[in-house]
Short mmCIF file of C-alpha atoms and ligand atoms in Angstrom, two decimals:
data_model
loop_
_atom_site.label_atom_id
_atom_site.label_comp_id
_atom_site.label_asym_id
_atom_site.label_seq_id
_atom_site.Cartn_x
_atom_site.Cartn_y
_atom_site.Cartn_z
CA MET K 1 -3.84 32.63 -32.88
CA ASN K 2 0.22 32.17 -32.74
CA ILE K 3 0.69 28.51 -31.52
CA VAL K 4 4.45 27.39 -30.94
CA LEU K 5 4.45 23.60 -31.33
CA GLY K 6 7.26 22.10 -29.26
CA VAL K 7 8.09 18.46 -30.58
CA GLY K 8 10.41 16.27 -28.40
CA GLY K 9 12.47 13.02 -29.45
CA GLY K 10 9.89 10.29 -29.07
CA ILE K 11 8.54 7.85 -31.55
CA ALA K 12 5.19 9.56 -31.08
CA ALA K 13 6.71 12.82 -32.93
CA TYR K 14 5.05 11.50 -35.89
CA LYS K 15 1.54 12.24 -34.15
CA ALA K 16 2.49 15.58 -33.73
CA ALA K 17 2.11 15.81 -37.20
CA LEU K 18 -1.18 15.22 -37.34
CA LEU K 19 -1.62 17.85 -34.08
CA LEU K 20 -0.24 20.66 -36.23
CA ARG K 21 -2.35 19.78 -39.16
CA LEU K 22 -5.48 19.89 -36.52
CA PHE K 23 -3.85 23.86 -35.62
CA THR K 24 -3.71 25.13 -39.40
CA GLU K 25 -7.01 23.39 -40.57
CA ASN K 26 -8.27 25.68 -37.69
CA GLY K 27 -6.95 28.67 -38.67
CA HIS K 28 -4.02 28.77 -36.36
CA SER K 29 -0.57 29.87 -37.34
CA VAL K 30 2.09 27.32 -36.26
CA THR K 31 5.71 27.48 -35.64
CA VAL K 32 7.10 24.00 -35.11
CA ILE K 33 10.16 23.78 -32.69
CA PRO K 34 11.22 20.10 -33.00
CA THR K 35 14.24 19.60 -30.74
CA ALA K 36 17.45 17.99 -32.18
CA ALA K 37 16.21 14.30 -31.27
CA ALA K 38 12.80 14.81 -32.49
CA LEU K 39 14.51 15.13 -36.23
CA ARG K 40 15.71 12.14 -35.85
CA PHE K 41 12.29 10.71 -35.91
CA VAL K 42 10.60 13.07 -38.35
CA GLY K 43 12.46 15.62 -40.95
CA GLU K 44 12.92 19.20 -40.79
CA PRO K 45 11.06 18.89 -44.36
CA THR K 46 7.67 17.52 -43.22
CA TRP K 47 7.38 20.44 -40.35
CA SER K 48 8.24 22.98 -42.45
CA ALA K 49 5.81 21.79 -45.27
CA LEU K 50 3.02 21.20 -42.88
CA SER K 51 3.08 24.62 -41.16
CA GLY K 52 4.66 26.61 -44.15
CA LYS K 53 7.28 28.07 -42.23
CA PRO K 54 11.06 27.82 -41.70
CA VAL K 55 12.00 25.27 -38.80
CA HIS K 56 15.02 25.44 -36.77
CA SER K 57 16.09 23.55 -33.50
CA ASP K 58 19.01 25.68 -32.51
CA VAL K 59 19.53 29.09 -31.53
CA TRP K 60 22.41 29.60 -33.57
CA THR K 61 19.73 30.20 -37.13
CA ALA K 62 18.32 33.66 -38.09
CA VAL K 63 19.64 35.11 -35.06
CA GLU K 64 19.06 38.54 -36.29
CA GLN K 65 15.21 37.70 -35.74
CA VAL K 66 16.36 36.96 -32.30
CA PRO K 67 13.91 33.67 -32.27
CA HIS K 68 14.62 32.38 -28.73
CA VAL K 69 13.26 35.21 -27.41
CA ARG K 70 10.53 36.42 -29.98
CA LEU K 71 9.00 33.01 -30.37
CA GLY K 72 8.09 32.64 -27.00
CA GLN K 73 6.85 36.22 -26.32
CA GLN K 74 4.68 36.26 -29.34
CA ALA K 75 2.69 32.73 -28.36
CA ASP K 76 -0.67 32.78 -27.72
CA LEU K 77 -0.08 29.23 -26.57
CA LEU K 78 3.14 26.68 -26.26
CA VAL K 79 2.44 22.83 -26.64
CA ILE K 80 5.11 19.88 -26.47
CA ALA K 81 4.16 17.07 -27.94
CA PRO K 82 5.42 14.81 -27.21
CA ALA K 83 6.91 15.67 -23.90
CA THR K 84 9.70 13.25 -23.16
CA ALA K 85 11.23 12.56 -19.85
CA ASP K 86 14.19 14.38 -21.01
CA LEU K 87 12.63 17.43 -22.06
CA LEU K 88 10.06 17.38 -18.91
CA ALA K 89 13.19 17.27 -17.13
CA ARG K 90 15.01 20.02 -18.96
CA ALA K 91 12.02 22.33 -18.75
CA ALA K 92 11.62 21.83 -15.13
CA ALA K 93 15.02 22.68 -14.56
CA GLY K 94 14.99 26.06 -16.23
CA LEU K 95 17.67 24.91 -18.82
CA ALA K 96 17.91 26.78 -22.03
CA ASP K 97 20.13 24.46 -24.16
CA ASP K 98 18.04 24.71 -27.45
CA LEU K 99 15.41 27.05 -29.19
CA LEU K 100 12.62 25.14 -27.48
CA THR K 101 13.67 25.58 -24.01
CA ASN K 102 14.69 29.13 -24.45
CA THR K 103 11.19 29.27 -25.59
CA LEU K 104 9.58 27.88 -22.84
CA LEU K 105 11.19 30.31 -20.52
CA THR K 106 10.11 33.47 -22.42
CA ALA K 107 6.99 32.16 -22.82
CA ARG K 108 4.22 34.09 -20.79
CA CYS K 109 1.24 32.21 -22.61
CA PRO K 110 -0.59 28.64 -21.15
CA VAL K 111 1.80 25.99 -21.96
CA VAL K 112 0.48 22.33 -22.27
CA PHE K 113 2.55 19.41 -22.28
CA ALA K 114 1.55 16.14 -23.52
CA PRO K 115 4.19 13.67 -21.85
CA ALA K 116 4.61 10.38 -24.05
CA MET K 117 7.33 7.51 -22.76
CA HIS K 118 7.48 4.29 -20.97
CA THR K 119 5.35 3.40 -18.23
CA GLU K 120 8.48 2.79 -15.80
CA MET K 121 9.73 6.43 -17.21
CA TRP K 122 6.42 8.30 -17.01
CA GLU K 123 6.00 6.47 -13.19
CA HIS K 124 9.65 7.18 -12.33
CA PRO K 125 9.88 9.70 -9.16
CA ALA K 126 11.96 11.97 -10.92
CA THR K 127 9.62 12.54 -13.85
CA GLN K 128 6.66 12.42 -11.41
CA ALA K 129 8.80 15.24 -9.54
CA ASN K 130 9.39 17.32 -12.85
CA VAL K 131 5.54 16.88 -13.79
CA GLU K 132 4.54 18.27 -10.36
CA THR K 133 7.34 21.30 -10.67
CA LEU K 134 5.75 22.41 -14.09
CA ILE K 135 2.18 22.29 -12.51
CA ALA K 136 3.04 24.22 -9.67
CA ARG K 137 4.66 26.78 -12.12
CA GLY K 138 0.82 26.89 -14.06
CA ALA K 139 1.82 24.50 -16.73
CA HIS K 140 -1.00 21.92 -18.18
CA VAL K 141 0.08 18.43 -18.30
CA ILE K 142 -2.45 15.69 -20.04
CA PRO K 143 -1.97 12.57 -18.41
CA PRO K 144 -0.95 10.39 -20.99
CA ALA K 145 -2.89 7.63 -22.28
CA SER K 146 -2.75 3.87 -21.41
CA GLY K 147 -2.26 1.16 -24.12
CA ARG K 148 0.43 -0.45 -26.77
CA LEU K 149 3.89 1.37 -26.36
CA THR K 150 6.74 1.46 -28.77
CA GLY K 151 7.26 -2.16 -28.33
CA ALA K 152 4.88 -5.19 -27.75
CA ASP K 153 4.48 -3.62 -24.11
CA THR K 154 1.47 -1.48 -22.66
CA GLY K 155 0.71 0.76 -20.25
CA PRO K 156 0.43 4.24 -19.21
CA GLY K 157 2.83 6.24 -21.55
CA ARG K 158 1.35 6.64 -24.88
CA LEU K 159 1.13 10.10 -26.43
CA PRO K 160 -3.09 11.01 -26.03
CA GLU K 161 -4.68 11.30 -29.28
CA PRO K 162 -3.81 14.42 -31.39
CA GLU K 163 -7.73 15.16 -30.81
CA THR K 164 -7.53 15.29 -27.40
CA ILE K 165 -4.43 17.40 -27.40
CA TYR K 166 -5.79 19.84 -29.55
CA GLU K 167 -9.34 20.00 -27.61
CA VAL K 168 -7.11 20.93 -24.09
CA CYS K 169 -5.35 23.51 -26.26
CA ARG K 170 -8.46 25.05 -27.72
CA HIS K 171 -9.91 25.11 -24.17
CA GLN K 172 -6.77 26.57 -22.77
CA LEU K 173 -6.90 29.17 -25.50
CA GLU K 174 -10.24 30.00 -24.59
CA HIS K 175 -9.92 30.42 -21.05
CA SER K 176 -6.85 31.84 -20.53
CA GLY K 177 -7.81 35.17 -20.87
CA SER K 178 -10.92 34.83 -18.48
CA PRO K 179 -10.90 36.41 -14.99
CA ARG K 180 -12.30 33.10 -13.99
CA GLY K 181 -9.40 31.24 -15.08
CA PRO K 182 -6.24 29.27 -13.35
CA GLN K 183 -4.47 32.32 -12.49
CA ALA K 184 -7.76 33.19 -10.12
CA ALA K 185 -6.78 30.72 -7.43
CA PRO K 186 -7.61 31.75 -3.93
CA ARG K 187 -5.53 31.05 -0.85
CA PRO K 188 -6.94 28.06 1.04
CA ASP K 189 -7.37 27.97 5.10
CA PRO K 190 -4.08 26.72 6.41
CA GLU K 191 -5.86 24.97 9.82
CA GLY K 192 -8.02 22.86 7.93
CA ASP K 193 -7.85 19.07 7.45
CA TYR K 194 -7.89 19.58 3.47
CA SER K 195 -4.99 22.05 3.96
CA GLY K 196 -2.35 21.26 1.45
CA TRP K 197 -4.40 18.83 -0.42
CA ARG K 198 -5.89 20.00 -4.10
CA VAL K 199 -9.37 18.98 -5.07
CA LEU K 200 -10.70 19.06 -8.13
CA VAL K 201 -14.61 18.83 -8.41
CA THR K 202 -16.78 18.45 -11.58
CA ALA K 203 -20.56 19.83 -11.29
CA GLY K 204 -23.57 20.09 -13.06
CA GLY K 205 -25.13 18.32 -16.20
CA THR K 206 -23.38 18.63 -19.85
CA ARG K 207 -25.28 19.97 -22.71
CA GLU K 208 -24.88 18.17 -26.02
CA PRO K 209 -26.18 20.86 -28.86
CA LEU K 210 -28.13 19.62 -31.55
CA ASP K 211 -28.59 22.95 -33.43
CA PRO K 212 -27.97 26.66 -31.87
CA VAL K 213 -31.32 26.47 -29.58
CA ARG K 214 -31.42 23.02 -28.59
CA PHE K 215 -29.64 20.69 -26.58
CA LEU K 216 -29.86 17.12 -24.92
CA GLY K 217 -29.52 17.52 -21.36
CA ASN K 218 -30.31 16.36 -18.01
CA ARG K 219 -31.72 17.47 -14.51
CA SER K 220 -28.58 18.05 -12.60
CA SER K 221 -28.66 21.36 -10.69
CA GLY K 222 -25.00 21.03 -9.60
CA LYS K 223 -26.05 21.65 -5.86
CA GLN K 224 -24.11 18.62 -4.76
CA GLY K 225 -20.82 19.17 -6.56
CA TYR K 226 -20.93 22.87 -5.54
CA ALA K 227 -21.71 21.69 -1.84
CA VAL K 228 -18.86 19.41 -2.40
CA ALA K 229 -16.24 22.30 -3.71
CA ALA K 230 -17.53 24.65 -1.02
CA ARG K 231 -16.82 22.31 1.95
CA ALA K 232 -13.31 21.00 0.70
CA ALA K 233 -12.53 24.58 0.48
CA ALA K 234 -13.45 25.66 3.76
CA ARG K 235 -11.42 22.64 5.18
CA GLY K 236 -8.60 24.08 3.58
CA ALA K 237 -7.92 22.48 0.22
CA GLN K 238 -7.09 24.33 -2.94
CA VAL K 239 -10.11 23.58 -5.04
CA ARG K 240 -10.76 24.00 -8.53
CA LEU K 241 -14.23 23.60 -9.85
CA ILE K 242 -15.32 22.60 -13.49
CA SER K 243 -19.09 23.71 -13.58
CA ALA K 244 -21.27 22.50 -16.41
CA ASN K 245 -24.69 24.77 -17.00
CA VAL K 246 -25.16 25.59 -13.22
CA ALA K 247 -26.94 28.45 -12.23
CA LEU K 248 -25.31 29.00 -8.68
CA PRO K 249 -22.89 31.31 -7.31
CA ASP K 250 -19.26 30.79 -6.99
CA PRO K 251 -18.50 28.92 -4.15
CA PRO K 252 -16.40 31.16 -1.90
CA GLY K 253 -12.46 30.25 -2.23
CA VAL K 254 -12.90 28.30 -5.09
CA GLN K 255 -11.33 28.44 -8.89
CA VAL K 256 -14.52 28.11 -11.09
CA GLU K 257 -14.04 27.21 -14.99
CA THR K 258 -17.23 27.06 -16.93
CA VAL K 259 -17.93 24.12 -19.40
CA GLU K 260 -20.91 23.10 -22.02
CA THR K 261 -20.43 19.85 -23.56
CA ALA K 262 -18.88 16.58 -22.33
CA LEU K 263 -15.96 17.10 -24.57
CA GLU K 264 -15.37 20.19 -23.02
CA LEU K 265 -15.69 18.86 -19.75
CA GLN K 266 -13.34 16.15 -20.53
CA ALA K 267 -10.57 18.79 -22.01
CA ALA K 268 -11.00 20.93 -19.13
CA VAL K 269 -10.70 17.90 -16.39
CA GLN K 270 -7.57 16.40 -18.48
CA ALA K 271 -5.86 20.00 -18.05
CA ALA K 272 -6.15 20.12 -14.55
CA VAL K 273 -5.96 16.30 -13.52
CA GLY K 274 -2.53 16.40 -13.12
CA TRP K 275 -2.66 18.98 -10.53
CA ALA K 276 -5.30 17.25 -8.33
CA ASP K 277 -4.80 14.84 -5.45
CA LEU K 278 -8.31 14.43 -5.17
CA VAL K 279 -11.12 14.32 -8.17
CA VAL K 280 -14.41 14.26 -7.29
CA MET K 281 -16.90 13.69 -10.66
CA ALA K 282 -20.26 14.77 -9.52
CA ALA K 283 -21.48 16.35 -13.00
CA ALA K 284 -23.91 14.22 -14.67
CA VAL K 285 -22.26 13.31 -18.18
CA ALA K 286 -24.17 12.77 -21.08
CA ASP K 287 -23.33 9.34 -22.41
CA TYR K 288 -24.22 10.55 -25.92
CA ARG K 289 -24.24 13.46 -27.96
CA PRO K 290 -26.06 13.90 -31.29
CA ALA K 291 -23.74 12.83 -34.71
CA THR K 292 -24.35 16.18 -36.10
CA TYR K 293 -24.75 19.64 -35.15
CA ALA K 294 -27.40 22.01 -37.69
CA GLN K 295 -25.78 25.46 -38.15
CA SER K 296 -29.30 26.63 -38.33
CA LYS K 297 -32.59 25.91 -36.44
CA MET K 298 -33.71 22.61 -37.44
CA LYS K 299 -37.27 23.43 -39.22
CA LYS K 300 -40.31 21.27 -39.04
CA SER K 301 -41.45 19.99 -42.16
CA HIS K 302 -44.66 21.72 -43.74
CA ALA K 303 -44.56 19.83 -47.06
CA PRO K 304 -47.91 18.65 -48.06
CA GLY K 305 -48.45 15.27 -46.67
CA HIS K 306 -45.26 15.29 -44.44
CA GLU K 307 -46.96 17.81 -41.81
CA ASP K 308 -46.51 14.85 -39.44
CA ALA K 309 -42.89 14.07 -40.27
CA ALA K 310 -40.30 14.05 -37.41
CA PRO K 311 -36.50 13.86 -37.67
CA THR K 312 -34.49 11.05 -36.31
CA ILE K 313 -31.39 11.86 -34.27
CA ASP K 314 -28.35 9.89 -34.72
CA LEU K 315 -26.17 9.75 -31.62
CA VAL K 316 -22.48 8.79 -30.91
CA ARG K 317 -21.16 7.84 -27.65
CA ASN K 318 -19.53 10.39 -25.32
CA PRO K 319 -16.02 9.27 -24.04
CA ASP K 320 -16.49 7.86 -20.59
CA ILE K 321 -14.22 10.33 -18.61
CA LEU K 322 -13.98 8.85 -15.24
CA ALA K 323 -12.82 5.42 -16.47
CA GLY K 324 -10.39 7.48 -18.45
CA LEU K 325 -9.04 8.93 -15.70
CA VAL K 326 -8.78 5.82 -14.08
CA THR K 327 -6.79 4.07 -16.72
CA ALA K 328 -4.44 6.90 -17.02
CA ARG K 329 -3.91 6.75 -13.25
CA GLY K 330 -2.49 3.04 -13.83
CA THR K 331 -0.88 2.20 -10.55
CA ALA K 332 -0.17 5.41 -8.91
CA ALA K 333 -1.50 6.42 -5.73
CA THR K 334 -3.19 9.47 -6.84
CA PRO K 335 -5.53 11.24 -7.80
CA VAL K 336 -7.85 9.37 -5.29
CA ILE K 337 -10.77 9.20 -7.98
CA VAL K 338 -14.03 9.45 -6.34
CA GLY K 339 -17.17 8.92 -8.93
CA PHE K 340 -20.80 9.17 -8.62
CA ALA K 341 -23.64 7.30 -9.57
CA ALA K 342 -27.20 8.54 -10.27
CA GLU K 343 -29.37 5.43 -10.21
CA THR K 344 -33.22 4.89 -10.52
CA GLY K 345 -32.93 1.33 -9.94
CA GLU K 346 -34.41 -1.28 -12.53
CA PRO K 347 -37.10 -4.14 -12.03
CA GLY K 348 -35.24 -6.94 -9.99
CA THR K 349 -32.31 -4.72 -9.41
CA SER K 350 -31.68 -2.42 -6.66
CA VAL K 351 -29.80 0.81 -6.94
CA LEU K 352 -27.18 -0.65 -4.65
CA GLN K 353 -26.53 -3.36 -7.08
CA LEU K 354 -26.21 -1.62 -9.91
CA GLY K 355 -23.94 0.83 -8.23
CA ALA K 356 -21.77 -1.98 -7.08
CA GLU K 357 -21.43 -2.92 -10.75
CA LYS K 358 -20.57 0.33 -11.66
CA LEU K 359 -18.15 0.59 -9.06
CA ALA K 360 -16.29 -2.53 -10.63
CA ARG K 361 -16.75 -1.43 -14.29
CA LYS K 362 -15.47 2.32 -13.62
CA GLY K 363 -12.54 1.22 -11.19
CA CYS K 364 -12.46 4.58 -9.11
CA ASP K 365 -11.49 4.53 -5.47
CA LEU K 366 -15.49 5.64 -4.02
CA LEU K 367 -18.73 5.44 -5.63
CA VAL K 368 -21.12 7.71 -4.27
CA VAL K 369 -24.49 6.15 -5.50
CA ASN K 370 -27.77 8.34 -5.24
CA GLU K 371 -31.18 7.16 -5.91
CA VAL K 372 -32.52 9.71 -8.33
CA GLY K 373 -35.55 10.85 -10.37
CA VAL K 374 -37.79 13.70 -11.71
CA ASP K 375 -38.48 15.27 -8.06
CA LYS K 376 -35.78 13.15 -6.25
CA THR K 377 -32.32 14.17 -5.79
CA PHE K 378 -31.71 16.33 -8.90
CA GLY K 379 -32.30 19.96 -8.40
CA GLN K 380 -33.01 19.20 -4.62
CA ASP K 381 -31.71 20.51 -1.28
CA GLU K 382 -31.23 16.83 0.33
CA ASN K 383 -29.71 13.82 -0.86
CA THR K 384 -29.64 10.44 0.59
CA VAL K 385 -26.33 8.33 -0.62
CA HIS K 386 -24.42 5.26 -0.02
CA ILE K 387 -20.88 5.63 -0.35
CA LEU K 388 -19.31 2.26 -1.69
CA ARG K 389 -15.55 1.51 -1.35
CA ARG K 390 -13.61 -0.67 -3.17
CA ASN K 391 -11.69 -3.94 -1.47
CA GLY K 392 -14.77 -4.70 0.49
CA GLN K 393 -14.60 -2.44 2.99
CA PRO K 394 -17.92 -1.51 4.16
CA GLN K 395 -20.02 1.17 2.87
CA VAL K 396 -20.78 4.33 4.33
CA ASP K 397 -24.93 5.54 4.13
CA ALA K 398 -25.50 8.98 4.87
CA GLY K 399 -28.97 10.94 4.76
CA PRO K 400 -31.13 12.11 3.88
CA ALA K 401 -29.65 15.28 4.69
CA GLY K 402 -28.92 18.35 3.42
CA LYS K 403 -26.30 18.46 0.64
CA GLU K 404 -23.87 20.54 2.51
CA ASP K 405 -24.17 17.54 5.23
CA ILE K 406 -23.46 14.89 2.30
CA ALA K 407 -20.74 16.56 1.06
CA GLN K 408 -18.90 16.62 4.43
CA THR K 409 -19.25 12.57 4.81
CA ILE K 410 -18.07 12.51 1.44
CA LEU K 411 -15.01 14.38 2.19
CA ASP K 412 -14.68 12.84 5.68
CA VAL K 413 -14.29 9.13 3.70
CA ALA K 414 -12.28 10.61 0.75
CA ARG K 415 -9.58 11.94 3.68
CA THR K 416 -9.28 8.51 4.67
CA VAL K 417 -8.22 7.22 1.29
CA LEU K 418 -6.07 10.05 1.19
CA GLY K 419 -3.96 9.21 3.68
O1 LIG T 501 -26.63 18.60 -9.37
P1 LIG T 501 -27.50 18.19 -8.26
O2 LIG T 501 -29.07 18.58 -8.89
O3 LIG T 501 -27.36 18.64 -7.09
O4 LIG T 501 -27.89 16.36 -8.44
C1 LIG T 501 -26.89 15.67 -8.03
C2 LIG T 501 -26.31 14.46 -8.94
C3 LIG T 501 -27.48 13.44 -8.95
C4 LIG T 501 -26.37 14.85 -10.38
C5 LIG T 501 -24.98 13.89 -8.42
O5 LIG T 501 -25.43 13.66 -7.30
C6 LIG T 501 -24.71 12.48 -9.42
O6 LIG T 501 -25.07 11.81 -8.97
N1 LIG T 501 -23.70 12.61 -10.05
C7 LIG T 501 -23.32 12.06 -11.73
C8 LIG T 501 -24.55 11.81 -12.41
C9 LIG T 501 -24.16 10.85 -13.39
O7 LIG T 501 -23.98 10.98 -14.51
O8 LIG T 501 -24.17 9.42 -12.74
P2 LIG T 501 -23.57 8.04 -14.36
O9 LIG T 501 -24.30 7.16 -13.26
O10 LIG T 501 -24.28 8.53 -15.61
O11 LIG T 501 -22.22 8.43 -14.22
C10 LIG T 501 -21.35 7.88 -13.40
C11 LIG T 501 -20.29 8.39 -12.98
O12 LIG T 501 -19.23 8.61 -14.40
C12 LIG T 501 -20.15 10.19 -12.56
O13 LIG T 501 -19.12 10.22 -11.58
C13 LIG T 501 -19.96 10.49 -14.26
O14 LIG T 501 -19.54 12.14 -14.02
C14 LIG T 501 -18.84 9.78 -14.78
N2 LIG T 501 -19.12 9.75 -16.07
C15 LIG T 501 -20.55 9.61 -16.94
C16 LIG T 501 -20.44 9.62 -18.20
C17 LIG T 501 -19.03 9.83 -18.73
N3 LIG T 501 -19.29 10.00 -20.39
N4 LIG T 501 -18.08 10.03 -18.51
C18 LIG T 501 -18.18 10.20 -17.10
O15 LIG T 501 -17.29 10.42 -16.73
#
């Protein structure tokens, strides 16, 4: 694929060299367009050596090839990392004062921005308004990570790790041509109480492959998450649903995107979260995945004396997507974040106690606690939930009731948090 990597003038420009490496090692052809400011951090020889291509920042070099039009038109994906506050502002305003901003205007492919800047700059209403504008035009903005910034200070504003940016881009490349992709947004009901709100829902259960035929998974059917998405759309919201391994029809009026693994779900959520006012994490996400993937089917041992031998499967932890969303949001008011807790209870500890501990740990605004078991909640048409709120507000109980009714109650409570 033809990738254009735009590099803004921020200290995190050096991380874009690692991102460039990830693209080339995965067989992509990358043209790097640094801004003039970016070249003060990382020089032209680094970009051209790593990409194997000439590198320019202005529109006055190799004019006979009309690069300011050609690069954008031929790109399969345009990613800007780091996207500085200045670059976001120029992109939002539609300026075309260097090669990168010209290319942004001519590109018709998916565009991914990975902002990086100081927390104050990121949270400034001007920057947030520019991000809103870019998202409304169809760009994907990966929320900055939280952590150590250039100086001794910490907070949201760090460039996400190159692997995270790469995964979001890979996801965009795989899904951008799909009729179920982001362009298929339906028109919401203008009369409902969710009219004007944008709701992102995850549903189903992730599968973590061991080999081409086996995976680690869970019993989620997606019914509860699909019911939330369907009811939100019926109440006037624009709804995006990220669906992991669900065998249900698409809810009417909902834009559906499919994923398989926790890492794919994370990439899809990160690509969409900047768009959302409310995120409902109903998906059952695997906490662990196999450390290695066998390219061909794992075979039983037939060696004499080893017929009973069984392999040991090493696992590695998956990222906690929900906790990551809360951290990335920082002190911002939106998106409102709703987590779910599927609990079986433990000797001496009730489902509600476990839920309260999880709410404190994850830091989301609401936690929908449901008791699960082999024949309980998972895959059933009914559910019983306790919706826990922060700041000591009383919990809201619902059910036993159909999952559509439970979805209504969850949306009623979330609506009060949205304001
Ligand atoms: O799909 P159904 O058959 O209708 O069943 C509905 C349901 C039981 C799956 C649903 O109501 C539910 O409880 N979903 C969350 C299940 C779950 O993964 O719970 P958890 O306690 O492991 O995770 C807590 C929260 O963190 C969840 O919001 C989950 O999406 C999120 N999470 C978990 C792990 C991880 N690595 N990243 C996450 O974001």
